[in-house]
Amino acid sequence: VRASQWISHAIDRVSTAAESTLRPSQDDGLITGFNSSSNRRKPLLLMILDRMGIDFISGAVNYVQQNIDEVVDSVVGVTMSSTGFITFNDLSTLAFALKTPLFHKPDVLVVKMAPEPRDIIWENAHVNLGWSKGREWTANVLLGIGAILWSVPVASIQALATADQIATVPGMAWIATLNGG
């Protein structure tokens, strides 16, 4: 079980527990509180396991599993994608989703409109944005260094390659008489 799957499962269990203890909602859908007295009684086996601390033991096993998952992910590489695609049925919902702040810190969750599905290279959809930005920066730096280093020999050749200099090369004397000399 991966860490994200464990978190998802824990959220599902908490949501189910919360739903089962909620008082029946009013007609307008407003939840008014939690029901402290549950009509259902826990099975005896669950009561015994709770007394023995099995929830603590299962939490410890899950914690160890999370740490193992992190080590495996750091060695093998992350198998989950940081990219997600959502399809909306109308433009107003799309516009609302694009403008809604999803996290209290800016730039933690980046939301933008996806390109057409045929324009996406699906094999690269799982690539991490930070890694991709790092590769882009490295390519730009190498391109800049290459342009600077390439301009030195080109500029020196251009400075030395005057018409008089080229006319001294055997077979190139015709350049001195081009356009009236």
Short mmCIF file of N, CA and C in Angstrom, two decimals:
data_model
loop_
_atom_site.label_atom_id
_atom_site.label_comp_id
_atom_site.label_asym_id
_atom_site.label_seq_id
_atom_site.Cartn_x
_atom_site.Cartn_y
_atom_site.Cartn_z
N VAL A 1 0.85 -1.17 0.00
CA VAL A 1 0.00 0.00 0.00
C VAL A 1 0.90 1.23 0.00
N ARG A 2 0.73 2.09 -0.96
CA ARG A 2 1.50 3.32 -1.05
C ARG A 2 0.98 4.32 -0.03
N ALA A 3 1.80 5.32 0.25
CA ALA A 3 1.43 6.32 1.24
C ALA A 3 0.16 7.06 0.83
N SER A 4 0.06 7.41 -0.44
CA SER A 4 -1.13 8.13 -0.90
C SER A 4 -2.37 7.26 -0.80
N GLN A 5 -2.21 5.97 -1.07
CA GLN A 5 -3.35 5.07 -0.95
C GLN A 5 -3.76 4.94 0.52
N TRP A 6 -2.78 4.91 1.42
CA TRP A 6 -3.09 4.82 2.84
C TRP A 6 -3.83 6.07 3.30
N ILE A 7 -3.38 7.25 2.85
CA ILE A 7 -4.05 8.49 3.22
C ILE A 7 -5.47 8.50 2.67
N SER A 8 -5.63 8.09 1.42
CA SER A 8 -6.95 8.04 0.81
C SER A 8 -7.87 7.09 1.58
N HIS A 9 -7.33 5.94 1.97
CA HIS A 9 -8.12 4.98 2.74
C HIS A 9 -8.49 5.54 4.11
N ALA A 10 -7.55 6.24 4.75
CA ALA A 10 -7.84 6.84 6.06
C ALA A 10 -8.92 7.91 5.94
N ILE A 11 -8.85 8.72 4.88
CA ILE A 11 -9.87 9.75 4.67
C ILE A 11 -11.23 9.10 4.44
N ASP A 12 -11.27 8.03 3.67
CA ASP A 12 -12.52 7.32 3.44
C ASP A 12 -13.10 6.77 4.74
N ARG A 13 -12.23 6.20 5.61
CA ARG A 13 -12.71 5.66 6.88
C ARG A 13 -13.27 6.77 7.77
N VAL A 14 -12.57 7.92 7.81
CA VAL A 14 -13.04 9.03 8.64
C VAL A 14 -14.35 9.58 8.08
N SER A 15 -14.44 9.69 6.76
CA SER A 15 -15.68 10.19 6.16
C SER A 15 -16.84 9.25 6.45
N THR A 16 -16.61 7.95 6.36
CA THR A 16 -17.66 6.98 6.66
C THR A 16 -18.07 7.06 8.12
N ALA A 17 -17.10 7.21 9.00
CA ALA A 17 -17.42 7.32 10.42
C ALA A 17 -18.20 8.59 10.70
N ALA A 18 -17.81 9.67 10.05
CA ALA A 18 -18.52 10.93 10.27
C ALA A 18 -19.94 10.86 9.73
N GLU A 19 -20.12 10.23 8.59
CA GLU A 19 -21.45 10.10 8.02
C GLU A 19 -22.36 9.25 8.91
N SER A 20 -21.79 8.23 9.52
CA SER A 20 -22.62 7.34 10.33
C SER A 20 -23.02 7.98 11.65
N THR A 21 -22.26 8.98 12.12
CA THR A 21 -22.60 9.61 13.39
C THR A 21 -23.35 10.92 13.23
N LEU A 22 -23.55 11.36 12.00
CA LEU A 22 -24.28 12.60 11.78
C LEU A 22 -25.76 12.40 12.08
N ARG A 23 -26.34 13.44 12.64
CA ARG A 23 -27.78 13.41 12.82
C ARG A 23 -28.45 13.51 11.46
N PRO A 24 -29.66 13.00 11.35
CA PRO A 24 -30.35 13.17 10.07
C PRO A 24 -30.42 14.66 9.72
N SER A 25 -30.12 14.98 8.49
CA SER A 25 -30.07 16.38 8.09
C SER A 25 -31.48 16.93 7.95
N GLN A 26 -31.55 18.24 8.02
CA GLN A 26 -32.84 18.91 7.85
C GLN A 26 -33.20 18.87 6.37
N ASP A 27 -34.39 19.37 6.06
CA ASP A 27 -34.84 19.35 4.68
C ASP A 27 -33.97 20.22 3.77
N ASP A 28 -33.35 21.28 4.36
CA ASP A 28 -32.54 22.16 3.52
C ASP A 28 -31.11 21.64 3.34
N GLY A 29 -30.78 20.49 3.90
CA GLY A 29 -29.46 19.91 3.72
C GLY A 29 -28.44 20.38 4.73
N LEU A 30 -28.83 21.22 5.68
CA LEU A 30 -27.90 21.74 6.67
C LEU A 30 -27.61 20.68 7.73
N ILE A 31 -26.35 20.45 8.02
CA ILE A 31 -25.96 19.50 9.07
C ILE A 31 -25.89 20.28 10.38
N THR A 32 -26.63 19.83 11.36
CA THR A 32 -26.72 20.59 12.60
C THR A 32 -25.80 20.09 13.70
N GLY A 33 -25.20 18.91 13.57
CA GLY A 33 -24.30 18.44 14.60
C GLY A 33 -24.07 16.95 14.50
N PHE A 34 -23.39 16.41 15.50
CA PHE A 34 -23.09 15.00 15.56
C PHE A 34 -23.99 14.32 16.58
N ASN A 35 -24.29 13.10 16.33
CA ASN A 35 -25.13 12.32 17.22
C ASN A 35 -24.23 11.61 18.22
N SER A 36 -24.34 11.95 19.49
CA SER A 36 -23.45 11.37 20.49
C SER A 36 -23.85 9.95 20.87
N SER A 37 -25.11 9.64 20.76
CA SER A 37 -25.53 8.28 21.12
C SER A 37 -25.82 7.50 19.84
N SER A 38 -24.96 6.56 19.55
CA SER A 38 -25.13 5.76 18.35
C SER A 38 -26.03 4.57 18.67
N ASN A 39 -26.94 4.26 17.75
CA ASN A 39 -27.84 3.13 17.97
C ASN A 39 -27.15 1.80 17.71
N ARG A 40 -26.08 1.83 16.90
CA ARG A 40 -25.37 0.60 16.61
C ARG A 40 -24.33 0.34 17.69
N ARG A 41 -24.21 -0.90 18.05
CA ARG A 41 -23.20 -1.29 19.03
C ARG A 41 -22.05 -1.96 18.28
N LYS A 42 -20.83 -1.67 18.73
CA LYS A 42 -19.65 -2.26 18.11
C LYS A 42 -19.63 -3.75 18.34
N PRO A 43 -19.18 -4.50 17.36
CA PRO A 43 -19.04 -5.94 17.57
C PRO A 43 -18.01 -6.22 18.68
N LEU A 44 -18.20 -7.33 19.35
CA LEU A 44 -17.36 -7.68 20.50
C LEU A 44 -15.89 -7.82 20.09
N LEU A 45 -15.64 -8.41 18.93
CA LEU A 45 -14.26 -8.60 18.49
C LEU A 45 -13.56 -7.25 18.29
N LEU A 46 -14.26 -6.27 17.72
CA LEU A 46 -13.67 -4.95 17.54
C LEU A 46 -13.42 -4.26 18.87
N MET A 47 -14.30 -4.46 19.82
CA MET A 47 -14.10 -3.87 21.15
C MET A 47 -12.86 -4.48 21.81
N ILE A 48 -12.68 -5.79 21.67
CA ILE A 48 -11.51 -6.45 22.27
C ILE A 48 -10.23 -5.97 21.59
N LEU A 49 -10.26 -5.89 20.25
CA LEU A 49 -9.08 -5.44 19.52
C LEU A 49 -8.73 -3.99 19.85
N ASP A 50 -9.75 -3.16 20.04
CA ASP A 50 -9.49 -1.77 20.44
C ASP A 50 -8.85 -1.72 21.82
N ARG A 51 -9.31 -2.56 22.74
CA ARG A 51 -8.73 -2.62 24.08
C ARG A 51 -7.28 -3.08 24.04
N MET A 52 -6.97 -3.97 23.10
CA MET A 52 -5.60 -4.49 23.00
C MET A 52 -4.68 -3.49 22.29
N GLY A 53 -5.22 -2.43 21.74
CA GLY A 53 -4.40 -1.43 21.07
C GLY A 53 -4.06 -1.79 19.63
N ILE A 54 -4.95 -2.55 18.99
CA ILE A 54 -4.68 -2.96 17.62
C ILE A 54 -4.66 -1.76 16.67
N ASP A 55 -5.41 -0.71 16.98
CA ASP A 55 -5.38 0.47 16.12
C ASP A 55 -4.01 1.14 16.17
N PHE A 56 -3.38 1.12 17.35
CA PHE A 56 -2.03 1.67 17.48
C PHE A 56 -1.03 0.82 16.69
N ILE A 57 -1.18 -0.49 16.77
CA ILE A 57 -0.28 -1.39 16.06
C ILE A 57 -0.45 -1.23 14.54
N SER A 58 -1.69 -1.15 14.09
CA SER A 58 -1.91 -0.97 12.65
C SER A 58 -1.39 0.38 12.19
N GLY A 59 -1.49 1.40 13.03
CA GLY A 59 -0.92 2.71 12.69
C GLY A 59 0.59 2.63 12.57
N ALA A 60 1.23 1.89 13.48
CA ALA A 60 2.68 1.73 13.42
C ALA A 60 3.10 0.97 12.16
N VAL A 61 2.35 -0.07 11.81
CA VAL A 61 2.66 -0.83 10.60
C VAL A 61 2.50 0.08 9.37
N ASN A 62 1.46 0.88 9.35
CA ASN A 62 1.26 1.79 8.23
C ASN A 62 2.37 2.83 8.16
N TYR A 63 2.84 3.31 9.33
CA TYR A 63 3.93 4.28 9.37
C TYR A 63 5.21 3.68 8.80
N VAL A 64 5.52 2.45 9.19
CA VAL A 64 6.70 1.76 8.65
C VAL A 64 6.53 1.56 7.15
N GLN A 65 5.35 1.20 6.71
CA GLN A 65 5.09 1.02 5.28
C GLN A 65 5.30 2.32 4.51
N GLN A 66 4.88 3.45 5.09
CA GLN A 66 5.10 4.74 4.46
C GLN A 66 6.60 5.01 4.29
N ASN A 67 7.37 4.74 5.33
CA ASN A 67 8.80 4.98 5.25
C ASN A 67 9.45 4.08 4.22
N ILE A 68 9.02 2.84 4.14
CA ILE A 68 9.55 1.93 3.12
C ILE A 68 9.20 2.45 1.73
N ASP A 69 7.97 2.93 1.55
CA ASP A 69 7.56 3.49 0.26
C ASP A 69 8.44 4.67 -0.13
N GLU A 70 8.77 5.54 0.83
CA GLU A 70 9.62 6.69 0.53
C GLU A 70 11.01 6.25 0.09
N VAL A 71 11.56 5.25 0.77
CA VAL A 71 12.89 4.75 0.39
C VAL A 71 12.84 4.12 -0.99
N VAL A 72 11.83 3.32 -1.26
CA VAL A 72 11.70 2.69 -2.57
C VAL A 72 11.54 3.75 -3.65
N ASP A 73 10.72 4.76 -3.39
CA ASP A 73 10.52 5.83 -4.37
C ASP A 73 11.81 6.59 -4.62
N SER A 74 12.64 6.79 -3.58
CA SER A 74 13.89 7.52 -3.79
C SER A 74 14.91 6.69 -4.56
N VAL A 75 14.84 5.37 -4.44
CA VAL A 75 15.78 4.51 -5.15
C VAL A 75 15.30 4.22 -6.57
N VAL A 76 14.06 3.79 -6.69
CA VAL A 76 13.51 3.39 -7.98
C VAL A 76 13.03 4.59 -8.78
N GLY A 77 12.53 5.57 -8.10
CA GLY A 77 11.92 6.72 -8.76
C GLY A 77 10.43 6.72 -8.47
N VAL A 78 9.85 7.90 -8.49
CA VAL A 78 8.44 8.04 -8.17
C VAL A 78 7.61 7.47 -9.31
N THR A 79 6.64 6.66 -8.96
CA THR A 79 5.79 6.06 -9.98
C THR A 79 4.50 6.84 -10.18
N MET A 80 4.24 7.79 -9.30
CA MET A 80 3.02 8.59 -9.43
C MET A 80 3.34 9.88 -10.18
N SER A 81 2.36 10.43 -10.81
CA SER A 81 2.54 11.65 -11.58
C SER A 81 2.13 12.86 -10.76
N SER A 82 2.79 13.97 -11.03
CA SER A 82 2.38 15.22 -10.39
C SER A 82 1.42 15.99 -11.29
N THR A 83 1.02 15.39 -12.39
CA THR A 83 0.15 16.03 -13.36
C THR A 83 -1.21 15.34 -13.36
N GLY A 84 -2.25 16.15 -13.38
CA GLY A 84 -3.60 15.60 -13.46
C GLY A 84 -4.42 16.35 -14.49
N PHE A 85 -5.37 15.67 -15.07
CA PHE A 85 -6.23 16.27 -16.08
C PHE A 85 -7.68 16.09 -15.65
N ILE A 86 -8.45 17.17 -15.73
CA ILE A 86 -9.86 17.13 -15.37
C ILE A 86 -10.65 17.66 -16.56
N THR A 87 -11.74 17.00 -16.88
CA THR A 87 -12.59 17.42 -17.99
C THR A 87 -13.85 18.07 -17.42
N PHE A 88 -14.16 19.25 -17.92
CA PHE A 88 -15.38 19.96 -17.50
C PHE A 88 -16.38 19.94 -18.65
N ASN A 89 -17.65 19.99 -18.30
CA ASN A 89 -18.70 19.94 -19.31
C ASN A 89 -19.09 21.30 -19.85
N ASP A 90 -18.79 22.38 -19.12
CA ASP A 90 -19.13 23.70 -19.61
C ASP A 90 -18.01 24.69 -19.30
N LEU A 91 -18.01 25.80 -20.02
CA LEU A 91 -16.93 26.78 -19.89
C LEU A 91 -16.99 27.56 -18.58
N SER A 92 -18.18 27.76 -18.01
CA SER A 92 -18.26 28.52 -16.76
C SER A 92 -17.60 27.75 -15.62
N THR A 93 -17.79 26.44 -15.57
CA THR A 93 -17.15 25.63 -14.55
C THR A 93 -15.64 25.63 -14.75
N LEU A 94 -15.21 25.57 -15.98
CA LEU A 94 -13.78 25.61 -16.29
C LEU A 94 -13.17 26.93 -15.83
N ALA A 95 -13.83 28.05 -16.15
CA ALA A 95 -13.32 29.36 -15.75
C ALA A 95 -13.27 29.50 -14.23
N PHE A 96 -14.28 28.99 -13.55
CA PHE A 96 -14.32 29.04 -12.09
C PHE A 96 -13.18 28.21 -11.50
N ALA A 97 -12.94 27.03 -12.05
CA ALA A 97 -11.88 26.16 -11.53
C ALA A 97 -10.50 26.76 -11.77
N LEU A 98 -10.32 27.45 -12.89
CA LEU A 98 -9.02 28.05 -13.18
C LEU A 98 -8.69 29.19 -12.24
N LYS A 99 -9.71 29.91 -11.76
CA LYS A 99 -9.48 31.09 -10.92
C LYS A 99 -9.57 30.82 -9.43
N THR A 100 -9.97 29.64 -9.04
CA THR A 100 -10.14 29.33 -7.63
C THR A 100 -8.79 29.03 -6.98
N PRO A 101 -8.47 29.72 -5.85
CA PRO A 101 -7.23 29.36 -5.15
C PRO A 101 -7.40 28.01 -4.46
N LEU A 102 -6.51 27.07 -4.76
CA LEU A 102 -6.64 25.72 -4.24
C LEU A 102 -5.81 25.49 -2.99
N PHE A 103 -4.88 26.39 -2.68
CA PHE A 103 -4.01 26.21 -1.53
C PHE A 103 -3.65 27.58 -1.00
N HIS A 104 -3.40 27.70 0.30
CA HIS A 104 -3.15 29.01 0.90
C HIS A 104 -1.77 29.57 0.52
N LYS A 105 -0.87 28.73 0.05
CA LYS A 105 0.43 29.21 -0.42
C LYS A 105 0.39 29.26 -1.95
N PRO A 106 0.83 30.38 -2.54
CA PRO A 106 0.78 30.46 -4.00
C PRO A 106 1.79 29.53 -4.65
N ASP A 107 1.48 29.08 -5.85
CA ASP A 107 2.33 28.25 -6.70
C ASP A 107 2.61 26.86 -6.14
N VAL A 108 1.84 26.40 -5.15
CA VAL A 108 1.98 25.02 -4.69
C VAL A 108 1.21 24.11 -5.63
N LEU A 109 0.00 24.49 -5.94
CA LEU A 109 -0.81 23.77 -6.92
C LEU A 109 -1.01 24.68 -8.12
N VAL A 110 -0.47 24.30 -9.24
CA VAL A 110 -0.57 25.10 -10.45
C VAL A 110 -1.75 24.59 -11.26
N VAL A 111 -2.67 25.49 -11.57
CA VAL A 111 -3.86 25.13 -12.34
C VAL A 111 -3.83 25.94 -13.63
N LYS A 112 -3.89 25.24 -14.75
CA LYS A 112 -3.97 25.92 -16.03
C LYS A 112 -4.75 25.05 -17.00
N MET A 113 -5.22 25.68 -18.05
CA MET A 113 -6.00 24.94 -19.03
C MET A 113 -5.06 24.06 -19.85
N ALA A 114 -5.43 22.82 -19.97
CA ALA A 114 -4.59 21.85 -20.69
C ALA A 114 -4.72 22.05 -22.19
N PRO A 115 -3.69 21.67 -22.93
CA PRO A 115 -3.80 21.72 -24.38
C PRO A 115 -4.72 20.61 -24.88
N GLU A 116 -4.96 20.61 -26.15
CA GLU A 116 -5.76 19.54 -26.75
C GLU A 116 -5.10 18.19 -26.50
N PRO A 117 -5.87 17.14 -26.28
CA PRO A 117 -5.28 15.82 -26.01
C PRO A 117 -4.33 15.34 -27.11
N ARG A 118 -4.58 15.70 -28.35
CA ARG A 118 -3.71 15.25 -29.42
C ARG A 118 -2.38 16.01 -29.42
N ASP A 119 -2.31 17.15 -28.69
CA ASP A 119 -1.07 17.93 -28.63
C ASP A 119 -0.18 17.52 -27.46
N ILE A 120 -0.64 16.61 -26.61
CA ILE A 120 0.11 16.19 -25.44
C ILE A 120 0.95 14.97 -25.79
N ILE A 121 2.20 14.99 -25.38
CA ILE A 121 3.05 13.80 -25.50
C ILE A 121 2.81 13.01 -24.22
N TRP A 122 1.97 12.01 -24.28
CA TRP A 122 1.49 11.30 -23.09
C TRP A 122 2.61 10.57 -22.36
N GLU A 123 3.66 10.18 -23.06
CA GLU A 123 4.78 9.51 -22.40
C GLU A 123 5.50 10.46 -21.46
N ASN A 124 5.39 11.77 -21.68
CA ASN A 124 6.07 12.77 -20.85
C ASN A 124 5.14 13.42 -19.83
N ALA A 125 3.90 13.00 -19.75
CA ALA A 125 2.94 13.65 -18.86
C ALA A 125 3.28 13.45 -17.39
N HIS A 126 4.01 12.40 -17.07
CA HIS A 126 4.33 12.11 -15.66
C HIS A 126 5.58 12.84 -15.18
N VAL A 127 6.29 13.54 -16.05
CA VAL A 127 7.56 14.18 -15.69
C VAL A 127 7.28 15.32 -14.71
N ASN A 128 8.05 15.37 -13.65
CA ASN A 128 7.91 16.37 -12.61
C ASN A 128 8.21 17.76 -13.16
N LEU A 129 7.42 18.75 -12.75
CA LEU A 129 7.58 20.11 -13.25
C LEU A 129 8.92 20.70 -12.84
N GLY A 130 9.35 20.47 -11.60
CA GLY A 130 10.64 20.99 -11.13
C GLY A 130 11.80 20.42 -11.93
N TRP A 131 11.75 19.13 -12.21
CA TRP A 131 12.79 18.49 -12.99
C TRP A 131 12.81 19.04 -14.41
N SER A 132 11.63 19.24 -14.96
CA SER A 132 11.52 19.78 -16.31
C SER A 132 12.05 21.21 -16.37
N LYS A 133 11.75 22.03 -15.38
CA LYS A 133 12.24 23.41 -15.33
C LYS A 133 13.76 23.43 -15.18
N GLY A 134 14.31 22.49 -14.39
CA GLY A 134 15.76 22.40 -14.24
C GLY A 134 16.44 22.05 -15.54
N ARG A 135 15.86 21.13 -16.28
CA ARG A 135 16.42 20.76 -17.59
C ARG A 135 16.32 21.94 -18.56
N GLU A 136 15.22 22.69 -18.50
CA GLU A 136 15.07 23.86 -19.37
C GLU A 136 16.12 24.91 -19.04
N TRP A 137 16.36 25.17 -17.76
CA TRP A 137 17.35 26.15 -17.33
C TRP A 137 18.75 25.73 -17.79
N THR A 138 19.08 24.44 -17.61
CA THR A 138 20.39 23.93 -18.03
C THR A 138 20.58 24.09 -19.53
N ALA A 139 19.55 23.77 -20.30
CA ALA A 139 19.64 23.93 -21.76
C ALA A 139 19.83 25.39 -22.14
N ASN A 140 19.13 26.30 -21.48
CA ASN A 140 19.28 27.73 -21.78
C ASN A 140 20.68 28.23 -21.44
N VAL A 141 21.24 27.79 -20.31
CA VAL A 141 22.59 28.21 -19.93
C VAL A 141 23.61 27.68 -20.94
N LEU A 142 23.49 26.40 -21.30
CA LEU A 142 24.42 25.84 -22.28
C LEU A 142 24.29 26.52 -23.64
N LEU A 143 23.07 26.88 -24.03
CA LEU A 143 22.86 27.59 -25.28
C LEU A 143 23.51 28.97 -25.23
N GLY A 144 23.37 29.67 -24.11
CA GLY A 144 24.00 30.98 -23.96
C GLY A 144 25.52 30.91 -24.01
N ILE A 145 26.10 29.93 -23.29
CA ILE A 145 27.55 29.75 -23.31
C ILE A 145 28.02 29.39 -24.72
N GLY A 146 27.29 28.52 -25.39
CA GLY A 146 27.63 28.16 -26.77
C GLY A 146 27.59 29.36 -27.70
N ALA A 147 26.57 30.21 -27.55
CA ALA A 147 26.46 31.39 -28.40
C ALA A 147 27.62 32.35 -28.16
N ILE A 148 28.01 32.53 -26.90
CA ILE A 148 29.14 33.41 -26.59
C ILE A 148 30.44 32.83 -27.14
N LEU A 149 30.66 31.54 -26.89
CA LEU A 149 31.89 30.92 -27.37
C LEU A 149 31.95 30.84 -28.89
N TRP A 150 30.83 30.68 -29.54
CA TRP A 150 30.80 30.61 -30.99
C TRP A 150 31.01 31.99 -31.62
N SER A 151 30.58 33.04 -30.93
CA SER A 151 30.71 34.38 -31.50
C SER A 151 32.16 34.85 -31.54
N VAL A 152 33.03 34.35 -30.67
CA VAL A 152 34.44 34.77 -30.67
C VAL A 152 35.13 34.35 -31.96
N PRO A 153 35.10 33.07 -32.38
CA PRO A 153 35.78 32.74 -33.65
C PRO A 153 35.10 33.38 -34.86
N VAL A 154 33.79 33.51 -34.83
CA VAL A 154 33.10 34.11 -35.98
C VAL A 154 33.48 35.58 -36.10
N ALA A 155 33.55 36.30 -34.99
CA ALA A 155 33.94 37.71 -35.02
C ALA A 155 35.38 37.89 -35.45
N SER A 156 36.26 37.00 -35.00
CA SER A 156 37.68 37.12 -35.41
C SER A 156 37.85 36.81 -36.90
N ILE A 157 37.13 35.83 -37.42
CA ILE A 157 37.19 35.54 -38.86
C ILE A 157 36.65 36.72 -39.65
N GLN A 158 35.57 37.31 -39.16
CA GLN A 158 34.99 38.46 -39.86
C GLN A 158 35.95 39.64 -39.84
N ALA A 159 36.68 39.85 -38.75
CA ALA A 159 37.62 40.97 -38.67
C ALA A 159 38.80 40.75 -39.60
N LEU A 160 39.25 39.51 -39.73
CA LEU A 160 40.40 39.23 -40.58
C LEU A 160 40.02 39.08 -42.06
N ALA A 161 38.78 38.82 -42.33
CA ALA A 161 38.36 38.52 -43.70
C ALA A 161 37.91 39.77 -44.43
N THR A 162 38.83 40.71 -44.64
CA THR A 162 38.53 41.88 -45.46
C THR A 162 38.76 41.50 -46.92
N ALA A 163 38.30 42.34 -47.83
CA ALA A 163 38.44 42.05 -49.27
C ALA A 163 39.92 42.03 -49.66
N ASP A 164 40.75 42.91 -49.06
CA ASP A 164 42.17 42.94 -49.39
C ASP A 164 42.87 41.67 -48.92
N GLN A 165 42.50 41.15 -47.76
CA GLN A 165 43.10 39.93 -47.22
C GLN A 165 42.73 38.72 -48.08
N ILE A 166 41.47 38.67 -48.51
CA ILE A 166 41.00 37.53 -49.31
C ILE A 166 41.62 37.58 -50.69
N ALA A 167 41.90 38.76 -51.24
CA ALA A 167 42.49 38.90 -52.58
C ALA A 167 43.90 38.34 -52.62
N THR A 168 44.58 38.25 -51.49
CA THR A 168 45.95 37.70 -51.46
C THR A 168 45.96 36.19 -51.55
N VAL A 169 44.82 35.52 -51.34
CA VAL A 169 44.73 34.07 -51.45
C VAL A 169 44.78 33.71 -52.93
N PRO A 170 45.60 32.70 -53.31
CA PRO A 170 45.68 32.34 -54.74
C PRO A 170 44.32 31.94 -55.32
N GLY A 171 43.98 32.54 -56.43
CA GLY A 171 42.72 32.26 -57.11
C GLY A 171 41.59 33.18 -56.69
N MET A 172 41.83 34.06 -55.72
CA MET A 172 40.76 34.95 -55.23
C MET A 172 41.04 36.41 -55.59
N ALA A 173 41.90 36.68 -56.54
CA ALA A 173 42.25 38.06 -56.91
C ALA A 173 41.07 38.79 -57.53
N TRP A 174 40.12 38.08 -58.06
CA TRP A 174 38.96 38.70 -58.70
C TRP A 174 38.11 39.50 -57.70
N ILE A 175 38.25 39.20 -56.40
CA ILE A 175 37.46 39.93 -55.38
C ILE A 175 37.89 41.39 -55.31
N ALA A 176 39.17 41.68 -55.54
CA ALA A 176 39.66 43.07 -55.48
C ALA A 176 39.06 43.91 -56.58
N THR A 177 38.68 43.30 -57.72
CA THR A 177 38.12 44.06 -58.83
C THR A 177 36.58 44.04 -58.85
N LEU A 178 35.96 43.38 -57.90
CA LEU A 178 34.49 43.28 -57.82
C LEU A 178 33.90 44.64 -57.47
N ASN A 179 32.91 45.09 -58.20
CA ASN A 179 32.22 46.36 -57.98
C ASN A 179 33.18 47.55 -58.02
N GLY A 180 34.13 47.54 -58.91
CA GLY A 180 35.03 48.68 -59.10
C GLY A 180 36.18 48.68 -58.12
N GLY A 181 36.44 47.63 -57.39
CA GLY A 181 37.64 47.51 -56.57
C GLY A 181 37.47 47.91 -55.20
#
